[in-house]
Structure formats: structure tokens, C-alpha cells
Amino acid sequence: MQTSFSKAQLENSEIAHADRILRRCVHCGFCTATCPTYVVLGDERDSPRGRIYAIKDMLEKGIDAKPEVSKHIDRCLTCLSCMTTCPSGVDYMHLVEIARGHIEKTGNRSLKDRFIRRALAEIVPYPKRFRWAIGAAPLGRRLSRVFRSLKMPELAAMVDLAPANLPGSGRFRGPGTASPKGVRTGRVILLAGCAQQVLRPQINDATIRLFARGGIDVVVSAGAGCCGALSQHIGREEEAVKFARANVAAWSKEIAKGGVDAVIINTSGCGTTVKDYGHLLRHETEYAKRAKDIAAMAKDVTEFLDGHDFGAPKRWSSLKVAYHAACSLQHGQRVTAQPKSLLKKAGFTVLDIPESHLCCGSAGVYNILQPEIATALRDRKAANIKSLRPDIVAAGNIGCIQQLQLALDVPVVHTIELLDWAHGGPVPPGLENLERYSTDVPQPKHNVEDYIGV
């Protein structure tokens, strides 16, 4: 693609970066076939190619973001399916981030949009605030129809998506170190997350238990918090950088002690962001080098598990598991085979979901900001899952889990919960009725389980 930025414009590092990305696009249109919003809406402006043209025009002209452009950029899920498909290697992820930053600075959003985006940014990344907000959701749910009649579908989606009941706090709450009582074979840092530890704290518990069985210390560092993904995806890059700096500072202290094998992420949306810290903090002189090093150490939990021997499963089952490949895992991190391989080794029958490349519509807070499109994508995904008649759905991202459970009658759990169960952990919440389909595998008498000490 030819561009016509002036020399003065190219002195701006963001514009120069956008120019390099734009020049790689060859207009082929392969991306349209795999773009969820284009598949649902059929509008070229809601395809990666259409958005690229709009971004190019806006940046080249150096104009403020127009509402029409903002609308179609806002509809992008950042699922990154287009990057998996693109034969030219267009870095759409960073191009759309540049566009969102420009829209945030120059666009003229309505008071309602500004309020909702600010509320999400001020609540979701902070576990205590998020828990309080969900606790107040039942009251707001009574007003769901009123919100819709007042043309405020975002507020209706916000209260409708909130779970009716929140689980209690997880057993392992940081900061601190969870250690096996047996021989130690490694040491990792775990991102405890923000929304996940409120919505499903058992995911972190299952992660720590499984690592302990492999002799691995799990550290939750003091000072670490939200990864910054939510803020970044709604154009609030300064906030994202602030979160990233805090994590890099906290994790660097632990890494400096030595013996850290990896930074483990068990929420794939967060993993894609942490693996990009080198780019996000590239202008931060004090943090750039450490951020790049940490990004190189970041691994999805299934990536790490796939490279380590955690022993044979202690339970075997005949359960059929439909594996939902979260976009942030399959497109953002290109982790595709490991989760399914681990589930198969643990004794589950793994089913591939039709149209697995298409997003379920969760995408962080997309299902709040764009509820109509998100619901259409969720229902499409749910129909594909139902066609398989599975017993369970497994996913590697909390957003997908919450989104899909609303449209399915079978339980949706994290992959790591199933692996922990197969290796001797408790039955995951929601699977109690399926426990009878699992069988204990006879263990050698000398094989004694090591329990976790904190």
C-alpha cells in the first residue's frame, strides 16, 4: 500500500510506525473472510482492510477522528484473526492501537460513552472495586429493561453479564509464595490477574496445585496487578503503560533473586499483552530493557506445562471436551496445539469446534461496549459447540468462559481446572454431576502425593 505522509509527519515515531505497517498491506482481502465483524455485518468498513483504509486516511490527513471512523474502529474485537490469515504479515494489532490512541485524544465521544468507558477503566482492573460492583449488580439488573428503553444497551449488558453469585476468595491469595513440600524443580511468577481472581479464583488455585505436584514454587509478587489490556484496548494507553510499569517493577525484583523460570499467565488475554510489554514500554527508558526481557519470559500456562513432566494423570474419564480456542491464545500468541495435547494426555476426548477461528464476542469488555455484535458472535459460537454435544467446554480465558456460559447448558471451565482434576485435584465447580464419569487410576504404593505449603 502506498502512503503519502510528509517528512514532518514521519518525524513522529507513532506515525512512522503506522507508515511501516500500512506499507505491508497489499489489499488482498484474505482478512475479510476470517474477520468476525465482517462475517456478521457484511460491511467492508467493519473488516480489517476497510479499517486500514480509514486509519490511513485519518492519519495521513492529520485530522481529528470523525464519529464514522470511531464507530468502525470501536467495532473491532482485536481478535487478531486477520493477522493469522494475512499473507503479508501486516501488524494490525499495533496499527489499531495507534488508531485508538488517536481517537481517544481527538475524537468527540458522547457523554454516555465517556462515562461507561471511564467506569470500566476505573472498576474492572481493581479486584476490590470489581467485586463491589458485581455485588451491586442484582439491583441494577432490575433496571435492565429501563436501560434498553433509554437506549443504554451498554449498561443493560453490564448488569446482565454479572454473575448472580460470586465465589468466595481463592485459597491462594498473593502476594506470597506457594511451595511444594517435596523436591523443588523450578520457580515461576504467576500473574494473579484482576477480573479473573474475582470471577473464578479457582483457576489460580488449580494452577498452583498442579505446579506444586511438579515441584514448582509459584510466586505472586507484591505490587503486581492488572496487565493493562483493558485500558489499552479502549485507547487509554497511558493507563496501560502505568499498569505495565508496576508489573515490570514488581517482577524484576523477584527475577533479580535468581531462579525464575518463567512468568506464567493463565488468562490468555493478559498473556498477549504481557508478551507485548517490550513494545508497550519501548519509550520508557527505565523500563524498556526489563520489559523486553519479561515479555520473553512470559508463557501461557499450557505452554509451560507442555514442556514439563508432571507425571501421569491420577484420574481418567470418558468425558467429551469441546476445546474453545480463545482468540488471544490462538491468534495473539499462536498457542494452538498445547492445550489440546495436554487435555488428551489427561484422558479427555477433545473435540474441535467448527469455525474455531471466529471470536466468541467477549474480547475484554467488548461484550459491554458492543453488546449486539457480541451476542450475535456468542450465539454463533454456542450453536457450533452444541452441534458437537460435548459434556464440557474448556477455554483458556476468563472472558470467554463467562461469555459462553450464558449461552450453553453444559459447564464451561478453564483448561487448567480439568488438568488439575485429572492429576488429583478437586472436581471443578459446576462439574459435580460429571464426577461419576471419572475413574481413579491405580497408583504405585511408593507414589505419595506432595501437598502444598504456603
CSV table of C-alpha atoms in Angstrom, one decimal:
chain,number,residue,atom,x,y,z
A,1,MET,CA,0.0,0.0,0.0
A,2,GLN,CA,1.4,3.4,-1.0
A,3,THR,CA,1.3,6.1,1.7
A,4,SER,CA,1.9,9.8,1.5
A,5,PHE,CA,2.9,11.0,4.9
A,6,SER,CA,5.0,14.2,4.9
A,7,LYS,CA,8.6,14.3,6.2
A,8,ALA,CA,7.3,16.3,9.1
A,9,GLN,CA,4.7,13.7,10.0
A,10,LEU,CA,7.2,10.9,9.8
A,11,GLU,CA,9.3,12.6,12.5
A,12,ASN,CA,6.6,11.4,14.9
A,13,SER,CA,7.5,7.9,15.9
A,14,GLU,CA,3.9,6.7,16.1
A,15,ILE,CA,3.2,7.9,12.6
A,16,ALA,CA,6.4,6.4,11.3
A,17,HIS,CA,5.4,3.1,12.8
A,18,ALA,CA,2.0,3.3,11.3
A,19,ASP,CA,3.5,4.1,7.9
A,20,ARG,CA,5.7,0.9,8.0
A,21,ILE,CA,2.7,-1.2,8.9
A,22,LEU,CA,0.5,0.3,6.2
A,23,ARG,CA,3.0,-0.3,3.5
A,24,ARG,CA,2.9,-4.0,4.1
A,25,CYS,CA,-0.8,-4.3,3.2
A,26,VAL,CA,-1.4,-5.5,-0.4
A,27,HIS,CA,-5.2,-5.1,-0.4
A,28,CYS,CA,-5.7,-8.9,-0.9
A,29,GLY,CA,-8.8,-9.1,1.3
A,30,PHE,CA,-7.9,-12.5,2.8
A,31,CYS,CA,-8.6,-10.9,6.2
A,32,THR,CA,-12.2,-10.3,5.4
A,33,ALA,CA,-13.1,-14.0,5.4
A,34,THR,CA,-11.8,-14.5,8.9
A,35,CYS,CA,-12.9,-11.2,10.5
A,36,PRO,CA,-15.8,-11.8,12.9
A,37,THR,CA,-17.4,-8.4,12.4
A,38,TYR,CA,-17.3,-8.6,8.7
A,39,VAL,CA,-18.7,-12.1,8.8
A,40,VAL,CA,-21.6,-10.9,10.9
A,41,LEU,CA,-22.2,-7.5,9.4
A,42,GLY,CA,-21.0,-7.9,5.8
A,43,ASP,CA,-19.8,-4.3,5.8
A,44,GLU,CA,-16.3,-3.6,4.3
A,45,ARG,CA,-15.8,-0.8,6.8
A,46,ASP,CA,-16.1,-3.4,9.5
A,47,SER,CA,-13.3,-5.5,8.0
A,48,PRO,CA,-9.6,-5.2,8.7
A,49,ARG,CA,-9.0,-3.9,5.2
A,50,GLY,CA,-11.7,-1.3,5.5
A,51,ARG,CA,-10.4,-0.2,8.9
A,52,ILE,CA,-6.8,0.0,7.5
A,53,TYR,CA,-8.0,2.4,4.7
A,54,ALA,CA,-9.9,4.5,7.3
A,55,ILE,CA,-6.8,4.7,9.6
A,56,LYS,CA,-4.5,5.5,6.7
A,57,ASP,CA,-6.8,8.4,5.6
A,58,MET,CA,-7.2,9.7,9.1
A,59,LEU,CA,-3.5,9.7,9.9
A,60,GLU,CA,-2.3,11.0,6.6
A,61,LYS,CA,-4.6,13.9,6.7
A,62,GLY,CA,-3.7,14.6,10.3
A,63,ILE,CA,-7.4,15.2,11.2
A,64,ASP,CA,-9.4,14.6,14.3
A,65,ALA,CA,-11.2,11.3,14.5
A,66,LYS,CA,-14.6,11.5,12.9
A,67,PRO,CA,-17.6,9.7,14.5
A,68,GLU,CA,-18.0,7.4,11.5
A,69,VAL,CA,-14.3,6.3,11.7
A,70,SER,CA,-14.6,5.8,15.5
A,71,LYS,CA,-17.7,3.7,15.1
A,72,HIS,CA,-16.0,1.1,12.9
A,73,ILE,CA,-12.7,1.1,14.8
A,74,ASP,CA,-14.7,0.6,18.0
A,75,ARG,CA,-16.4,-2.4,16.5
A,76,CYS,CA,-13.0,-4.2,16.1
A,77,LEU,CA,-12.7,-7.0,18.6
A,78,THR,CA,-8.9,-7.1,18.5
A,79,CYS,CA,-9.3,-10.8,18.0
A,80,LEU,CA,-6.2,-10.7,15.6
A,81,SER,CA,-7.7,-13.4,13.4
A,82,CYS,CA,-6.7,-11.2,10.5
A,83,MET,CA,-3.0,-11.4,11.5
A,84,THR,CA,-3.2,-15.2,11.4
A,85,THR,CA,-4.7,-15.0,7.9
A,86,CYS,CA,-2.6,-12.2,6.4
A,87,PRO,CA,0.0,-13.4,3.9
A,88,SER,CA,1.9,-10.1,4.1
A,89,GLY,CA,2.4,-10.0,7.8
A,90,VAL,CA,0.6,-6.8,8.4
A,91,ASP,CA,0.9,-5.8,12.1
A,92,TYR,CA,-2.7,-4.9,12.5
A,93,MET,CA,-2.6,-5.2,16.3
A,94,HIS,CA,-0.3,-2.2,16.7
A,95,LEU,CA,-1.9,-0.3,13.9
A,96,VAL,CA,-5.3,-0.4,15.5
A,97,GLU,CA,-3.7,0.6,18.9
A,98,ILE,CA,-2.3,3.7,17.2
A,99,ALA,CA,-5.7,4.5,15.8
A,100,ARG,CA,-7.4,4.0,19.1
A,101,GLY,CA,-4.9,6.3,20.8
A,102,HIS,CA,-5.6,8.9,18.2
A,103,ILE,CA,-9.4,8.5,18.6
A,104,GLU,CA,-9.1,8.8,22.4
A,105,LYS,CA,-7.2,12.1,22.0
A,106,THR,CA,-9.1,13.7,19.2
A,107,GLY,CA,-12.5,12.0,19.0
A,108,ASN,CA,-15.7,13.6,20.3
A,109,ARG,CA,-17.5,10.8,22.2
A,110,SER,CA,-20.9,11.3,23.7
A,111,LEU,CA,-21.2,11.8,27.5
A,112,LYS,CA,-22.7,8.4,27.8
A,113,ASP,CA,-19.7,6.7,26.0
A,114,ARG,CA,-17.2,8.6,28.1
A,115,PHE,CA,-18.9,7.7,31.3
A,116,ILE,CA,-19.1,4.0,30.5
A,117,ARG,CA,-15.5,3.7,29.3
A,118,ARG,CA,-14.3,5.6,32.4
A,119,ALA,CA,-16.3,3.4,34.7
A,120,LEU,CA,-15.0,0.2,33.1
A,121,ALA,CA,-11.4,1.5,33.3
A,122,GLU,CA,-11.9,2.5,37.0
A,123,ILE,CA,-13.6,-0.7,38.2
A,124,VAL,CA,-12.7,-3.8,36.3
A,125,PRO,CA,-8.9,-3.7,36.7
A,126,TYR,CA,-9.2,-3.4,40.5
A,127,PRO,CA,-10.4,-6.6,42.2
A,128,LYS,CA,-11.9,-4.9,45.3
A,129,ARG,CA,-13.9,-2.4,43.2
A,130,PHE,CA,-14.9,-5.1,40.8
A,131,ARG,CA,-16.2,-7.4,43.5
A,132,TRP,CA,-18.2,-4.5,45.0
A,133,ALA,CA,-19.7,-3.6,41.6
A,134,ILE,CA,-20.8,-7.2,40.9
A,135,GLY,CA,-22.3,-7.3,44.4
A,136,ALA,CA,-24.5,-4.3,43.4
A,137,ALA,CA,-25.4,-5.9,40.0
A,138,PRO,CA,-28.7,-7.6,41.2
A,139,LEU,CA,-30.1,-4.1,42.0
A,140,GLY,CA,-29.1,-2.9,38.5
A,141,ARG,CA,-30.5,-6.0,36.9
A,142,ARG,CA,-34.0,-4.9,37.8
A,143,LEU,CA,-33.4,-1.9,35.6
A,144,SER,CA,-32.1,-3.8,32.6
A,145,ARG,CA,-35.3,-3.1,30.5
A,146,VAL,CA,-35.2,0.5,31.5
A,147,PHE,CA,-31.6,0.9,30.3
A,148,ARG,CA,-32.6,-0.6,27.0
A,149,SER,CA,-35.6,1.6,26.6
A,150,LEU,CA,-33.4,4.6,27.3
A,151,LYS,CA,-31.0,3.4,24.5
A,152,MET,CA,-28.3,2.5,27.0
A,153,PRO,CA,-27.7,-1.2,26.0
A,154,GLU,CA,-24.2,-1.0,27.4
A,155,LEU,CA,-25.5,-0.6,31.0
A,156,ALA,CA,-28.0,-3.3,30.4
A,157,ALA,CA,-25.2,-5.6,29.2
A,158,MET,CA,-23.1,-4.7,32.1
A,159,VAL,CA,-25.7,-5.9,34.7
A,160,ASP,CA,-26.8,-8.9,32.6
A,161,LEU,CA,-23.3,-10.2,32.3
A,162,ALA,CA,-22.6,-10.0,36.0
A,163,PRO,CA,-22.8,-13.4,37.7
A,164,ALA,CA,-25.8,-14.0,40.1
A,165,ASN,CA,-23.4,-15.3,42.7
A,166,LEU,CA,-19.8,-14.7,43.3
A,167,PRO,CA,-17.5,-17.5,44.5
A,168,GLY,CA,-15.6,-16.9,47.7
A,169,SER,CA,-11.9,-15.9,47.7
A,170,GLY,CA,-9.4,-18.4,46.5
A,171,ARG,CA,-7.3,-20.4,48.8
A,172,PHE,CA,-4.1,-18.9,47.5
A,173,ARG,CA,-4.1,-15.1,47.6
A,174,GLY,CA,-1.0,-13.2,47.0
A,175,PRO,CA,1.4,-11.7,47.5
A,176,GLY,CA,3.4,-14.7,48.6
A,177,THR,CA,4.9,-18.0,47.5
A,178,ALA,CA,3.1,-21.3,47.3
A,179,SER,CA,5.7,-24.1,47.6
A,180,PRO,CA,5.6,-27.9,47.3
A,181,LYS,CA,6.7,-29.9,50.3
A,182,GLY,CA,8.7,-32.2,48.2
A,183,VAL,CA,11.7,-31.6,46.0
A,184,ARG,CA,11.7,-28.3,44.2
A,185,THR,CA,12.2,-28.5,40.4
A,186,GLY,CA,11.5,-24.9,39.4
A,187,ARG,CA,10.3,-21.4,40.3
A,188,VAL,CA,7.8,-19.3,38.4
A,189,ILE,CA,6.0,-16.0,38.8
A,190,LEU,CA,2.2,-16.0,38.4
A,191,LEU,CA,0.1,-13.1,37.2
A,192,ALA,CA,-2.8,-13.3,39.6
A,193,GLY,CA,-4.9,-11.1,37.4
A,194,CYS,CA,-7.7,-8.7,38.2
A,195,ALA,CA,-11.2,-9.8,37.0
A,196,GLN,CA,-10.3,-13.5,37.0
A,197,GLN,CA,-9.5,-13.7,40.7
A,198,VAL,CA,-12.9,-12.2,41.4
A,199,LEU,CA,-15.0,-14.2,38.9
A,200,ARG,CA,-13.3,-17.6,39.2
A,201,PRO,CA,-10.5,-17.7,41.8
A,202,GLN,CA,-10.3,-21.5,41.5
A,203,ILE,CA,-8.3,-21.0,38.3
A,204,ASN,CA,-5.3,-19.7,40.2
A,205,ASP,CA,-5.8,-22.3,42.9
A,206,ALA,CA,-5.8,-25.1,40.2
A,207,THR,CA,-2.7,-23.6,38.6
A,208,ILE,CA,-0.8,-23.5,41.9
A,209,ARG,CA,-1.8,-27.1,42.9
A,210,LEU,CA,-0.8,-28.5,39.6
A,211,PHE,CA,2.6,-26.7,39.7
A,212,ALA,CA,3.2,-27.9,43.2
A,213,ARG,CA,2.8,-31.5,42.1
A,214,GLY,CA,5.6,-30.9,39.7
A,215,GLY,CA,7.8,-29.4,42.4
A,216,ILE,CA,7.5,-25.8,41.3
A,217,ASP,CA,7.3,-22.8,43.5
A,218,VAL,CA,4.7,-20.2,42.4
A,219,VAL,CA,5.3,-16.6,43.3
A,220,VAL,CA,2.7,-13.9,43.3
A,221,SER,CA,4.7,-10.7,43.5
A,222,ALA,CA,3.7,-7.7,45.8
A,223,GLY,CA,2.9,-4.7,43.7
A,224,ALA,CA,1.8,-6.6,40.6
A,225,GLY,CA,-1.8,-6.1,39.4
A,226,CYS,CA,-3.8,-5.7,36.2
A,227,CYS,CA,-1.8,-6.3,33.0
A,228,GLY,CA,-3.2,-3.2,31.3
A,229,ALA,CA,-5.0,-5.0,28.5
A,230,LEU,CA,-8.4,-3.5,29.2
A,231,SER,CA,-7.1,0.1,29.3
A,232,GLN,CA,-5.1,-0.4,26.1
A,233,HIS,CA,-8.0,-1.9,24.1
A,234,ILE,CA,-10.2,1.2,24.8
A,235,GLY,CA,-7.4,3.6,23.8
A,236,ARG,CA,-6.2,4.6,27.3
A,237,GLU,CA,-2.6,3.8,26.6
A,238,GLU,CA,-1.2,5.9,29.4
A,239,GLU,CA,-3.1,3.8,31.9
A,240,ALA,CA,-1.9,0.6,30.3
A,241,VAL,CA,1.7,1.8,30.5
A,242,LYS,CA,1.2,2.6,34.2
A,243,PHE,CA,-0.1,-1.0,34.9
A,244,ALA,CA,2.8,-2.5,32.8
A,245,ARG,CA,5.4,-0.4,34.7
A,246,ALA,CA,4.1,-1.6,38.0
A,247,ASN,CA,4.2,-5.3,36.9
A,248,VAL,CA,7.7,-5.0,35.4
A,249,ALA,CA,9.0,-3.3,38.6
A,250,ALA,CA,7.4,-6.0,40.9
A,251,TRP,CA,8.5,-8.9,38.8
A,252,SER,CA,12.0,-7.6,38.2
A,253,LYS,CA,12.6,-7.7,42.0
A,254,GLU,CA,11.8,-11.4,42.1
A,255,ILE,CA,13.8,-12.1,38.9
A,256,ALA,CA,16.8,-10.4,40.4
A,257,LYS,CA,16.8,-13.0,43.2
A,258,GLY,CA,17.5,-15.6,40.6
A,259,GLY,CA,16.0,-19.0,39.7
A,260,VAL,CA,12.8,-17.7,38.0
A,261,ASP,CA,12.0,-20.0,35.0
A,262,ALA,CA,9.0,-18.1,33.6
A,263,VAL,CA,6.2,-15.6,34.1
A,264,ILE,CA,3.1,-17.7,33.9
A,265,ILE,CA,-0.2,-16.3,32.6
A,266,ASN,CA,-3.4,-18.3,32.9
A,267,THR,CA,-5.6,-15.7,31.3
A,268,SER,CA,-4.8,-15.6,27.6
A,269,GLY,CA,-6.0,-12.0,27.1
A,270,CYS,CA,-3.5,-10.9,29.7
A,271,GLY,CA,-0.8,-13.2,28.1
A,272,THR,CA,-1.0,-11.4,24.8
A,273,THR,CA,-0.5,-8.1,26.4
A,274,VAL,CA,2.4,-9.2,28.7
A,275,LYS,CA,4.2,-10.8,25.8
A,276,ASP,CA,4.0,-7.3,24.1
A,277,TYR,CA,5.4,-5.4,27.1
A,278,GLY,CA,8.6,-4.8,25.1
A,279,HIS,CA,6.6,-2.8,22.6
A,280,LEU,CA,4.3,-1.1,25.1
A,281,LEU,CA,7.2,0.2,27.2
A,282,ARG,CA,9.6,0.8,24.4
A,283,HIS,CA,9.7,4.6,25.1
A,284,GLU,CA,10.1,4.1,28.9
A,285,THR,CA,13.9,4.4,29.4
A,286,GLU,CA,13.9,3.0,32.9
A,287,TYR,CA,11.7,0.0,31.9
A,288,ALA,CA,12.3,-0.8,28.3
A,289,LYS,CA,15.0,-3.4,28.7
A,290,ARG,CA,13.4,-5.1,31.6
A,291,ALA,CA,10.0,-5.1,29.9
A,292,LYS,CA,11.5,-6.8,26.8
A,293,ASP,CA,13.2,-9.5,29.0
A,294,ILE,CA,10.0,-10.2,30.9
A,295,ALA,CA,8.0,-10.4,27.7
A,296,ALA,CA,10.4,-13.1,26.5
A,297,MET,CA,9.9,-15.0,29.8
A,298,ALA,CA,6.1,-14.8,29.6
A,299,LYS,CA,4.3,-18.1,28.9
A,300,ASP,CA,0.7,-19.2,28.8
A,301,VAL,CA,0.2,-21.8,31.4
A,302,THR,CA,-0.3,-24.5,28.8
A,303,GLU,CA,2.9,-23.6,27.0
A,304,PHE,CA,4.9,-24.2,30.2
A,305,LEU,CA,3.1,-27.4,31.2
A,306,ASP,CA,3.6,-28.8,27.8
A,307,GLY,CA,7.3,-28.7,28.2
A,308,HIS,CA,7.4,-30.3,31.7
A,309,ASP,CA,6.7,-33.7,33.0
A,310,PHE,CA,4.0,-33.5,35.7
A,311,GLY,CA,3.5,-37.3,35.8
A,312,ALA,CA,0.7,-39.5,34.7
A,313,PRO,CA,-2.9,-38.5,35.5
A,314,LYS,CA,-4.5,-39.9,38.6
A,315,ARG,CA,-8.0,-39.9,37.1
A,316,TRP,CA,-9.2,-41.0,33.7
A,317,SER,CA,-12.6,-40.1,32.2
A,318,SER,CA,-14.8,-40.7,29.2
A,319,LEU,CA,-15.9,-37.1,29.1
A,320,LYS,CA,-16.0,-35.2,25.8
A,321,VAL,CA,-14.4,-31.8,26.0
A,322,ALA,CA,-15.1,-29.1,23.3
A,323,TYR,CA,-12.0,-27.0,23.3
A,324,HIS,CA,-12.6,-23.3,22.7
A,325,ALA,CA,-9.5,-21.6,21.3
A,326,ALA,CA,-9.5,-18.1,22.8
A,327,CYS,CA,-8.5,-15.6,20.1
A,328,SER,CA,-5.8,-14.1,22.3
A,329,LEU,CA,-4.3,-17.6,22.6
A,330,GLN,CA,-4.6,-18.9,19.1
A,331,HIS,CA,-4.1,-15.6,17.2
A,332,GLY,CA,-2.4,-13.3,19.7
A,333,GLN,CA,0.1,-15.9,21.0
A,334,ARG,CA,-0.1,-18.6,18.3
A,335,VAL,CA,-0.6,-21.2,21.1
A,336,THR,CA,-2.8,-23.8,19.4
A,337,ALA,CA,-1.7,-27.4,19.9
A,338,GLN,CA,-0.5,-27.4,23.6
A,339,PRO,CA,-3.9,-27.1,25.3
A,340,LYS,CA,-5.5,-29.9,23.3
A,341,SER,CA,-2.5,-32.1,23.7
A,342,LEU,CA,-2.5,-31.7,27.4
A,343,LEU,CA,-6.2,-32.5,27.7
A,344,LYS,CA,-5.8,-35.6,25.6
A,345,LYS,CA,-2.9,-36.8,27.7
A,346,ALA,CA,-5.0,-36.2,30.8
A,347,GLY,CA,-7.6,-38.7,29.4
A,348,PHE,CA,-10.2,-36.4,27.9
A,349,THR,CA,-11.7,-36.8,24.5
A,350,VAL,CA,-11.1,-33.4,22.8
A,351,LEU,CA,-13.5,-32.1,20.2
A,352,ASP,CA,-12.6,-29.3,17.7
A,353,ILE,CA,-15.3,-26.6,17.4
A,354,PRO,CA,-16.4,-25.6,13.9
A,355,GLU,CA,-15.4,-22.1,12.9
A,356,SER,CA,-12.9,-22.2,15.8
A,357,HIS,CA,-11.1,-19.2,14.3
A,358,LEU,CA,-14.1,-16.9,15.0
A,359,CYS,CA,-14.3,-14.9,18.2
A,360,CYS,CA,-17.0,-15.7,20.8
A,361,GLY,CA,-17.7,-12.0,21.3
A,362,SER,CA,-16.2,-11.5,24.7
A,363,ALA,CA,-12.9,-9.6,23.9
A,364,GLY,CA,-12.3,-8.0,27.2
A,365,VAL,CA,-15.2,-5.5,27.7
A,366,TYR,CA,-16.3,-5.7,24.1
A,367,ASN,CA,-19.5,-7.6,25.1
A,368,ILE,CA,-20.4,-4.5,27.2
A,369,LEU,CA,-19.4,-1.8,24.7
A,370,GLN,CA,-20.8,-3.6,21.6
A,371,PRO,CA,-23.5,-5.9,23.1
A,372,GLU,CA,-25.4,-6.6,19.8
A,373,ILE,CA,-22.4,-7.8,17.9
A,374,ALA,CA,-21.0,-9.7,20.9
A,375,THR,CA,-24.3,-11.5,21.4
A,376,ALA,CA,-24.5,-12.5,17.7
A,377,LEU,CA,-21.0,-13.9,17.9
A,378,ARG,CA,-21.7,-15.7,21.2
A,379,ASP,CA,-24.8,-17.3,19.8
A,380,ARG,CA,-23.0,-18.4,16.6
A,381,LYS,CA,-20.2,-19.9,18.7
A,382,ALA,CA,-22.7,-21.6,21.1
A,383,ALA,CA,-24.5,-23.2,18.1
A,384,ASN,CA,-21.3,-24.6,16.8
A,385,ILE,CA,-20.5,-26.0,20.2
A,386,LYS,CA,-23.9,-27.5,20.7
A,387,SER,CA,-23.5,-29.4,17.4
A,388,LEU,CA,-20.8,-31.4,19.0
A,389,ARG,CA,-22.9,-32.5,22.0
A,390,PRO,CA,-19.9,-32.2,24.4
A,391,ASP,CA,-20.0,-32.8,28.2
A,392,ILE,CA,-17.8,-29.9,29.0
A,393,VAL,CA,-16.3,-26.8,27.2
A,394,ALA,CA,-12.7,-25.8,28.1
A,395,ALA,CA,-11.1,-22.5,27.4
A,396,GLY,CA,-8.0,-20.6,28.4
A,397,ASN,CA,-9.5,-17.2,29.0
A,398,ILE,CA,-11.9,-16.0,31.8
A,399,GLY,CA,-13.7,-13.6,29.4
A,400,CYS,CA,-14.6,-16.5,27.0
A,401,ILE,CA,-15.7,-18.7,29.9
A,402,GLN,CA,-18.1,-16.1,31.3
A,403,GLN,CA,-19.4,-15.2,27.8
A,404,LEU,CA,-20.0,-18.8,26.6
A,405,GLN,CA,-21.6,-20.0,29.9
A,406,LEU,CA,-24.5,-17.6,29.3
A,407,ALA,CA,-25.5,-19.4,26.1
A,408,LEU,CA,-24.7,-23.0,27.0
A,409,ASP,CA,-26.3,-25.7,29.2
A,410,VAL,CA,-23.0,-27.6,29.7
A,411,PRO,CA,-20.4,-26.3,32.1
A,412,VAL,CA,-17.6,-24.1,30.8
A,413,VAL,CA,-14.3,-24.3,32.7
A,414,HIS,CA,-10.7,-23.3,32.3
A,415,THR,CA,-8.3,-25.9,30.7
A,416,ILE,CA,-6.1,-25.8,33.8
A,417,GLU,CA,-9.1,-26.8,36.1
A,418,LEU,CA,-9.5,-30.0,34.1
A,419,LEU,CA,-5.8,-30.8,34.1
A,420,ASP,CA,-5.7,-30.2,37.9
A,421,TRP,CA,-8.7,-32.5,38.4
A,422,ALA,CA,-7.1,-35.3,36.2
A,423,HIS,CA,-3.9,-35.0,38.2
A,424,GLY,CA,-5.6,-35.4,41.6
A,425,GLY,CA,-7.2,-32.0,42.3
A,426,PRO,CA,-10.8,-31.4,43.4
A,427,VAL,CA,-13.6,-31.6,40.9
A,428,PRO,CA,-14.1,-28.1,39.3
A,429,PRO,CA,-17.2,-26.2,40.4
A,430,GLY,CA,-20.0,-26.9,38.1
A,431,LEU,CA,-18.8,-30.4,37.2
A,432,GLU,CA,-20.0,-32.2,40.3
A,433,ASN,CA,-22.6,-34.1,38.3
A,434,LEU,CA,-19.9,-35.4,36.0
A,435,GLU,CA,-17.6,-36.7,38.6
A,436,ARG,CA,-19.1,-40.2,38.3
A,437,TYR,CA,-17.7,-40.5,34.8
A,438,SER,CA,-14.1,-40.3,36.1
A,439,THR,CA,-12.1,-43.2,37.4
A,440,ASP,CA,-9.1,-43.2,39.7
A,441,VAL,CA,-6.0,-44.6,38.2
A,442,PRO,CA,-4.2,-47.2,40.4
A,443,GLN,CA,-1.0,-45.6,41.7
A,444,PRO,CA,2.2,-47.3,42.8
A,445,LYS,CA,2.5,-47.6,46.5
A,446,HIS,CA,5.6,-45.6,46.6
A,447,ASN,CA,4.0,-42.6,44.9
A,448,VAL,CA,3.0,-40.3,47.7
A,449,GLU,CA,1.2,-37.0,46.9
A,450,ASP,CA,3.1,-33.9,47.9
A,451,TYR,CA,0.7,-31.2,49.3
A,452,ILE,CA,1.2,-27.5,49.1
A,453,GLY,CA,2.8,-25.5,51.8
A,454,VAL,CA,2.5,-21.7,51.7
